[in-house]
Amino acid sequence: MFDRFKTAIAEQLSEISGGDAKVIFEGLQPPKEETHGDFSFAIPRLRIKGNPKQMAIDFAEKFKTNELITKAASSGPFINFSIDKNVLRDDVLKAVYEQKEKYGTNTTGKGQHAIVEFSSPNIAKPFHAGHLRSTIIGHFICQLYKANGWDVTSMNYLGDWGKQYGLLAVGFKKYGSEEKLEQDPIKHLYEVYVSINAEAENDPNIQDQARAYFKRMEEGDEEVLGLWQRFRDMSIAKYKDIYARLGIHFDVYSGESQVTNGMNRAMKLLEDAGMVKEDDGAQLIDLEKYKLGKALVKKKDGTTLYLTRDIGAAIERYETYKFDKIIYVVSSQQDHHLKQLFKTIDLLKLPYADKFQHINYGLILGMSTRKGTVVFLEDILDNTRDHMHEVMKQNEDKYAQLEEPEYVADVVSKSAIYVQDFAARRIKDYKFNWDRVLSFEGDTGPYLQYAHARLCSMERRANVKINPNADLSVLTEPAVYSIITMVAQWPDVVKSTMETLEPSTVVTYTTRLSREIARAWETLWVVNQPENIAEARLLVYYSARITLGNALRILGLDPLERM
């Protein structure tokens, strides 16, 4: 929303200084002190010979104010600009009313296609808290790319191949129960996996049996593949239930098992490029000169490794989707592996080698129940939802107005979990804090949802309707311009967050907007006001509600209208 003003500044300052208008446009930032105006530009960015302080004085004196820019003043090597807040107010309220859920989106990525690979649990194992970060960060990135005009394919690349499935099959033969498998496949297969692992620690023959079983899988033995396929199908069905609860949909369910052809082609490419070396029967790539060590691509027994399959998967994905970018949302524990993968693709001189990106994140620490035992994602969601439900019941009047209290409790619990996760930069480890998750106060998910629901409530109770033609000249209070300025920033937040892909940027924005709304409640009343004032103020709150809702959706949350 500020582009109109920034363009006016950039064009005139470029004409005065001889500097590049694009450099000026991109260099315009809010000044550190609000009293200095709305935009500030550092003269050294122009790279013009001379004294920056004197040039700032000269350029500011020559700058002509107009209907958009009301003031230009030098401050050391900076020029500060003030804009006409009434023009901004009118522009913002008009844009939000007309664009609604599209407000803040842009078309900068039009015609480009991104694949975002995220979540990627191992089949036959419960969806534990460690998968939470990849899942919600990946979904956030999908939403953000779509808001910037990209076509996006969300992909879940399942860990569904490897010796561990041989181990699971051996374990199922010993400990498996068809009845328990039908009742709760994931839970039972996990119990089997734990039991056989414990036995394998004392009996090396178990590992040998597992390796032999996996070799039969790689050789295409129909009997062993039939059991594996059954475990895989049951696992995906269960995962889909959890994803539905999180409000997440995947366009593609892929897996390591599905890239056999691509893997074989990858091995041939590596061999043809002379990159594969023999080492005691195994095959590897030497990446020592790039400080990436030696990467195994095939074991002694001929079975493959993650790297080989990941190269094959990359080749097949480009051929299928012709992506302009592929993003792997994987924890920082896999930094080394992803660096090896990207370097290998680069050395193979594949024409799309520059289109790969790894988005990493830190670990969740202290993820346990209050009793101190490890907890799975479903338990976290259930515990948080049940607590939120109990809190909601304490306000009997509001609770009675809810048509679907269980749904509301579930959304509030999701919001609490997401916002705690997104609050800090994603690369940082963070300690899971039950007290913060279960709190409705402070910078929390429930607080953001409450801010949105309160705006919806005010619209329902107002004695006037939303009127895009309201008389805006009656809006003179400072609270109005605080909200308008925040709402105006949203399109820039959507654009700029593409550079970092940090959910914390959007959380910070939603929190600041919610605080401005809360402050405005004290002076900017709508109910029991003259009609012209009520209409104008309601339109301001409406713009805040639409914008807050749009921001919550990018975070992956459903904005609540009642709670």
mmCIF file with all atom_site columns, N, CA and C in Angstrom, residues 334-367:
data_model
loop_
_atom_site.group_PDB
_atom_site.id
_atom_site.type_symbol
_atom_site.label_atom_id
_atom_site.label_alt_id
_atom_site.label_comp_id
_atom_site.label_asym_id
_atom_site.label_entity_id
_atom_site.label_seq_id
_atom_site.pdbx_PDB_ins_code
_atom_site.Cartn_x
_atom_site.Cartn_y
_atom_site.Cartn_z
_atom_site.occupancy
_atom_site.B_iso_or_equiv
_atom_site.pdbx_formal_charge
_atom_site.auth_seq_id
_atom_site.auth_comp_id
_atom_site.auth_asym_id
_atom_site.auth_atom_id
_atom_site.pdbx_PDB_model_num
ATOM 1   N N  . GLN A 1 334 ? 19.905 -32.349 9.378   1.00 0.00 ? 334 GLN A N  1
ATOM 2   C CA . GLN A 1 334 ? 20.175 -32.885 8.042   1.00 0.00 ? 334 GLN A CA 1
ATOM 3   C C  . GLN A 1 334 ? 20.912 -31.885 7.142   1.00 0.00 ? 334 GLN A C  1
ATOM 4   N N  . ASP A 1 335 ? 21.469 -30.826 7.737   1.00 0.00 ? 335 ASP A N  1
ATOM 5   C CA . ASP A 1 335 ? 22.195 -29.820 6.947   1.00 0.00 ? 335 ASP A CA 1
ATOM 6   C C  . ASP A 1 335 ? 23.268 -30.455 6.072   1.00 0.00 ? 335 ASP A C  1
ATOM 7   N N  . HIS A 1 336 ? 24.060 -31.339 6.665   1.00 0.00 ? 336 HIS A N  1
ATOM 8   C CA . HIS A 1 336 ? 25.183 -31.950 5.947   1.00 0.00 ? 336 HIS A CA 1
ATOM 9   C C  . HIS A 1 336 ? 24.685 -32.773 4.756   1.00 0.00 ? 336 HIS A C  1
ATOM 10  N N  . HIS A 1 337 ? 23.645 -33.571 4.999   1.00 0.00 ? 337 HIS A N  1
ATOM 11  C CA . HIS A 1 337 ? 23.100 -34.409 3.919   1.00 0.00 ? 337 HIS A CA 1
ATOM 12  C C  . HIS A 1 337 ? 22.594 -33.558 2.757   1.00 0.00 ? 337 HIS A C  1
ATOM 13  N N  . LEU A 1 338 ? 21.864 -32.493 3.075   1.00 0.00 ? 338 LEU A N  1
ATOM 14  C CA . LEU A 1 338 ? 21.324 -31.640 2.005   1.00 0.00 ? 338 LEU A CA 1
ATOM 15  C C  . LEU A 1 338 ? 22.438 -30.915 1.253   1.00 0.00 ? 338 LEU A C  1
ATOM 16  N N  . LYS A 1 339 ? 23.497 -30.523 1.951   1.00 0.00 ? 339 LYS A N  1
ATOM 17  C CA . LYS A 1 339 ? 24.639 -29.897 1.273   1.00 0.00 ? 339 LYS A CA 1
ATOM 18  C C  . LYS A 1 339 ? 25.297 -30.890 0.324   1.00 0.00 ? 339 LYS A C  1
ATOM 19  N N  . GLN A 1 340 ? 25.425 -32.132 0.752   1.00 0.00 ? 340 GLN A N  1
ATOM 20  C CA . GLN A 1 340 ? 25.981 -33.171 -0.126  1.00 0.00 ? 340 GLN A CA 1
ATOM 21  C C  . GLN A 1 340 ? 25.086 -33.374 -1.354  1.00 0.00 ? 340 GLN A C  1
ATOM 22  N N  . LEU A 1 341 ? 23.773 -33.410 -1.134  1.00 0.00 ? 341 LEU A N  1
ATOM 23  C CA . LEU A 1 341 ? 22.832 -33.599 -2.242  1.00 0.00 ? 341 LEU A CA 1
ATOM 24  C C  . LEU A 1 341 ? 22.943 -32.461 -3.247  1.00 0.00 ? 341 LEU A C  1
ATOM 25  N N  . PHE A 1 342 ? 22.894 -31.222 -2.773  1.00 0.00 ? 342 PHE A N  1
ATOM 26  C CA . PHE A 1 342 ? 22.914 -30.071 -3.682  1.00 0.00 ? 342 PHE A CA 1
ATOM 27  C C  . PHE A 1 342 ? 24.253 -29.970 -4.411  1.00 0.00 ? 342 PHE A C  1
ATOM 28  N N  . LYS A 1 343 ? 25.354 -30.252 -3.723  1.00 0.00 ? 343 LYS A N  1
ATOM 29  C CA . LYS A 1 343 ? 26.677 -30.196 -4.363  1.00 0.00 ? 343 LYS A CA 1
ATOM 30  C C  . LYS A 1 343 ? 26.799 -31.272 -5.430  1.00 0.00 ? 343 LYS A C  1
ATOM 31  N N  . THR A 1 344 ? 26.271 -32.459 -5.143  1.00 0.00 ? 344 THR A N  1
ATOM 32  C CA . THR A 1 344 ? 26.335 -33.556 -6.125  1.00 0.00 ? 344 THR A CA 1
ATOM 33  C C  . THR A 1 344 ? 25.534 -33.201 -7.372  1.00 0.00 ? 344 THR A C  1
ATOM 34  N N  . ILE A 1 345 ? 24.347 -32.647 -7.185  1.00 0.00 ? 345 ILE A N  1
ATOM 35  C CA . ILE A 1 345 ? 23.521 -32.229 -8.329  1.00 0.00 ? 345 ILE A CA 1
ATOM 36  C C  . ILE A 1 345 ? 24.237 -31.148 -9.132  1.00 0.00 ? 345 ILE A C  1
ATOM 37  N N  . ASP A 1 346 ? 24.918 -30.262 -8.427  1.00 0.00 ? 346 ASP A N  1
ATOM 38  C CA . ASP A 1 346 ? 25.685 -29.196 -9.078  1.00 0.00 ? 346 ASP A CA 1
ATOM 39  C C  . ASP A 1 346 ? 26.830 -29.782 -9.907  1.00 0.00 ? 346 ASP A C  1
ATOM 40  N N  . LEU A 1 347 ? 27.546 -30.758 -9.318  1.00 0.00 ? 347 LEU A N  1
ATOM 41  C CA . LEU A 1 347 ? 28.687 -31.372 -10.012 1.00 0.00 ? 347 LEU A CA 1
ATOM 42  C C  . LEU A 1 347 ? 28.236 -32.186 -11.227 1.00 0.00 ? 347 LEU A C  1
ATOM 43  N N  . LEU A 1 348 ? 26.999 -32.675 -11.179 1.00 0.00 ? 348 LEU A N  1
ATOM 44  C CA . LEU A 1 348 ? 26.453 -33.414 -12.328 1.00 0.00 ? 348 LEU A CA 1
ATOM 45  C C  . LEU A 1 348 ? 26.054 -32.469 -13.470 1.00 0.00 ? 348 LEU A C  1
ATOM 46  N N  . LYS A 1 349 ? 26.151 -31.149 -13.163 1.00 0.00 ? 349 LYS A N  1
ATOM 47  C CA . LYS A 1 349 ? 25.824 -30.107 -14.150 1.00 0.00 ? 349 LYS A CA 1
ATOM 48  C C  . LYS A 1 349 ? 24.391 -30.230 -14.689 1.00 0.00 ? 349 LYS A C  1
ATOM 49  N N  . LEU A 1 350 ? 23.497 -30.636 -13.798 1.00 0.00 ? 350 LEU A N  1
ATOM 50  C CA . LEU A 1 350 ? 22.091 -30.674 -14.201 1.00 0.00 ? 350 LEU A CA 1
ATOM 51  C C  . LEU A 1 350 ? 21.614 -29.229 -14.394 1.00 0.00 ? 350 LEU A C  1
ATOM 52  N N  . PRO A 1 351 ? 20.863 -28.945 -15.460 1.00 0.00 ? 351 PRO A N  1
ATOM 53  C CA . PRO A 1 351 ? 20.513 -27.551 -15.790 1.00 0.00 ? 351 PRO A CA 1
ATOM 54  C C  . PRO A 1 351 ? 19.632 -26.866 -14.748 1.00 0.00 ? 351 PRO A C  1
ATOM 55  N N  . TYR A 1 352 ? 19.063 -27.643 -13.831 1.00 0.00 ? 352 TYR A N  1
ATOM 56  C CA . TYR A 1 352 ? 18.189 -27.056 -12.812 1.00 0.00 ? 352 TYR A CA 1
ATOM 57  C C  . TYR A 1 352 ? 18.851 -27.080 -11.428 1.00 0.00 ? 352 TYR A C  1
ATOM 58  N N  . ALA A 1 353 ? 20.175 -27.178 -11.396 1.00 0.00 ? 353 ALA A N  1
ATOM 59  C CA . ALA A 1 353 ? 20.909 -27.310 -10.128 1.00 0.00 ? 353 ALA A CA 1
ATOM 60  C C  . ALA A 1 353 ? 20.753 -26.101 -9.211  1.00 0.00 ? 353 ALA A C  1
ATOM 61  N N  . ASP A 1 354 ? 20.426 -24.942 -9.774  1.00 0.00 ? 354 ASP A N  1
ATOM 62  C CA . ASP A 1 354 ? 20.323 -23.719 -8.952  1.00 0.00 ? 354 ASP A CA 1
ATOM 63  C C  . ASP A 1 354 ? 18.919 -23.498 -8.382  1.00 0.00 ? 354 ASP A C  1
ATOM 64  N N  . LYS A 1 355 ? 18.037 -24.473 -8.560  1.00 0.00 ? 355 LYS A N  1
ATOM 65  C CA . LYS A 1 355 ? 16.647 -24.292 -8.156  1.00 0.00 ? 355 LYS A CA 1
ATOM 66  C C  . LYS A 1 355 ? 16.322 -24.971 -6.820  1.00 0.00 ? 355 LYS A C  1
ATOM 67  N N  . PHE A 1 356 ? 17.351 -25.467 -6.116  1.00 0.00 ? 356 PHE A N  1
ATOM 68  C CA . PHE A 1 356 ? 17.139 -26.213 -4.878  1.00 0.00 ? 356 PHE A CA 1
ATOM 69  C C  . PHE A 1 356 ? 17.375 -25.326 -3.654  1.00 0.00 ? 356 PHE A C  1
ATOM 70  N N  . GLN A 1 357 ? 16.541 -25.502 -2.636  1.00 0.00 ? 357 GLN A N  1
ATOM 71  C CA . GLN A 1 357 ? 16.713 -24.725 -1.408  1.00 0.00 ? 357 GLN A CA 1
ATOM 72  C C  . GLN A 1 357 ? 16.351 -25.595 -0.199  1.00 0.00 ? 357 GLN A C  1
ATOM 73  N N  . HIS A 1 358 ? 17.192 -25.515 0.822   1.00 0.00 ? 358 HIS A N  1
ATOM 74  C CA . HIS A 1 358 ? 16.919 -26.222 2.084   1.00 0.00 ? 358 HIS A CA 1
ATOM 75  C C  . HIS A 1 358 ? 16.469 -25.199 3.118   1.00 0.00 ? 358 HIS A C  1
ATOM 76  N N  . ILE A 1 359 ? 15.275 -25.370 3.657   1.00 0.00 ? 359 ILE A N  1
ATOM 77  C CA . ILE A 1 359 ? 14.799 -24.538 4.759   1.00 0.00 ? 359 ILE A CA 1
ATOM 78  C C  . ILE A 1 359 ? 14.882 -25.397 6.023   1.00 0.00 ? 359 ILE A C  1
ATOM 79  N N  . ASN A 1 360 ? 15.815 -25.031 6.899   1.00 0.00 ? 360 ASN A N  1
ATOM 80  C CA . ASN A 1 360 ? 16.026 -25.842 8.094   1.00 0.00 ? 360 ASN A CA 1
ATOM 81  C C  . ASN A 1 360 ? 15.382 -25.203 9.318   1.00 0.00 ? 360 ASN A C  1
ATOM 82  N N  . TYR A 1 361 ? 15.411 -25.927 10.397  1.00 0.00 ? 361 TYR A N  1
ATOM 83  C CA . TYR A 1 361 ? 14.807 -25.433 11.635  1.00 0.00 ? 361 TYR A CA 1
ATOM 84  C C  . TYR A 1 361 ? 15.420 -26.175 12.818  1.00 0.00 ? 361 TYR A C  1
ATOM 85  N N  . GLY A 1 362 ? 15.310 -25.555 13.995  1.00 0.00 ? 362 GLY A N  1
ATOM 86  C CA . GLY A 1 362 ? 15.853 -26.148 15.210  1.00 0.00 ? 362 GLY A CA 1
ATOM 87  C C  . GLY A 1 362 ? 14.923 -27.192 15.802  1.00 0.00 ? 362 GLY A C  1
ATOM 88  N N  . LEU A 1 363 ? 15.301 -27.689 16.951  1.00 0.00 ? 363 LEU A N  1
ATOM 89  C CA . LEU A 1 363 ? 14.558 -28.776 17.600  1.00 0.00 ? 363 LEU A CA 1
ATOM 90  C C  . LEU A 1 363 ? 13.601 -28.240 18.656  1.00 0.00 ? 363 LEU A C  1
ATOM 91  N N  . ILE A 1 364 ? 12.576 -29.029 18.959  1.00 0.00 ? 364 ILE A N  1
ATOM 92  C CA . ILE A 1 364 ? 11.691 -28.729 20.084  1.00 0.00 ? 364 ILE A CA 1
ATOM 93  C C  . ILE A 1 364 ? 12.274 -29.440 21.299  1.00 0.00 ? 364 ILE A C  1
ATOM 94  N N  . LEU A 1 365 ? 12.599 -28.687 22.326  1.00 0.00 ? 365 LEU A N  1
ATOM 95  C CA . LEU A 1 365 ? 13.167 -29.256 23.548  1.00 0.00 ? 365 LEU A CA 1
ATOM 96  C C  . LEU A 1 365 ? 12.078 -29.388 24.613  1.00 0.00 ? 365 LEU A C  1
ATOM 97  N N  . GLY A 1 366 ? 12.263 -30.349 25.487  1.00 0.00 ? 366 GLY A N  1
ATOM 98  C CA . GLY A 1 366 ? 11.324 -30.496 26.607  1.00 0.00 ? 366 GLY A CA 1
ATOM 99  C C  . GLY A 1 366 ? 9.942  -30.916 26.178  1.00 0.00 ? 366 GLY A C  1
ATOM 100 N N  . MET A 1 367 ? 9.840  -31.613 25.053  1.00 0.00 ? 367 MET A N  1
ATOM 101 C CA . MET A 1 367 ? 8.538  -32.052 24.565  1.00 0.00 ? 367 MET A CA 1
ATOM 102 C C  . MET A 1 367 ? 8.107  -33.297 25.333  1.00 0.00 ? 367 MET A C  1
#
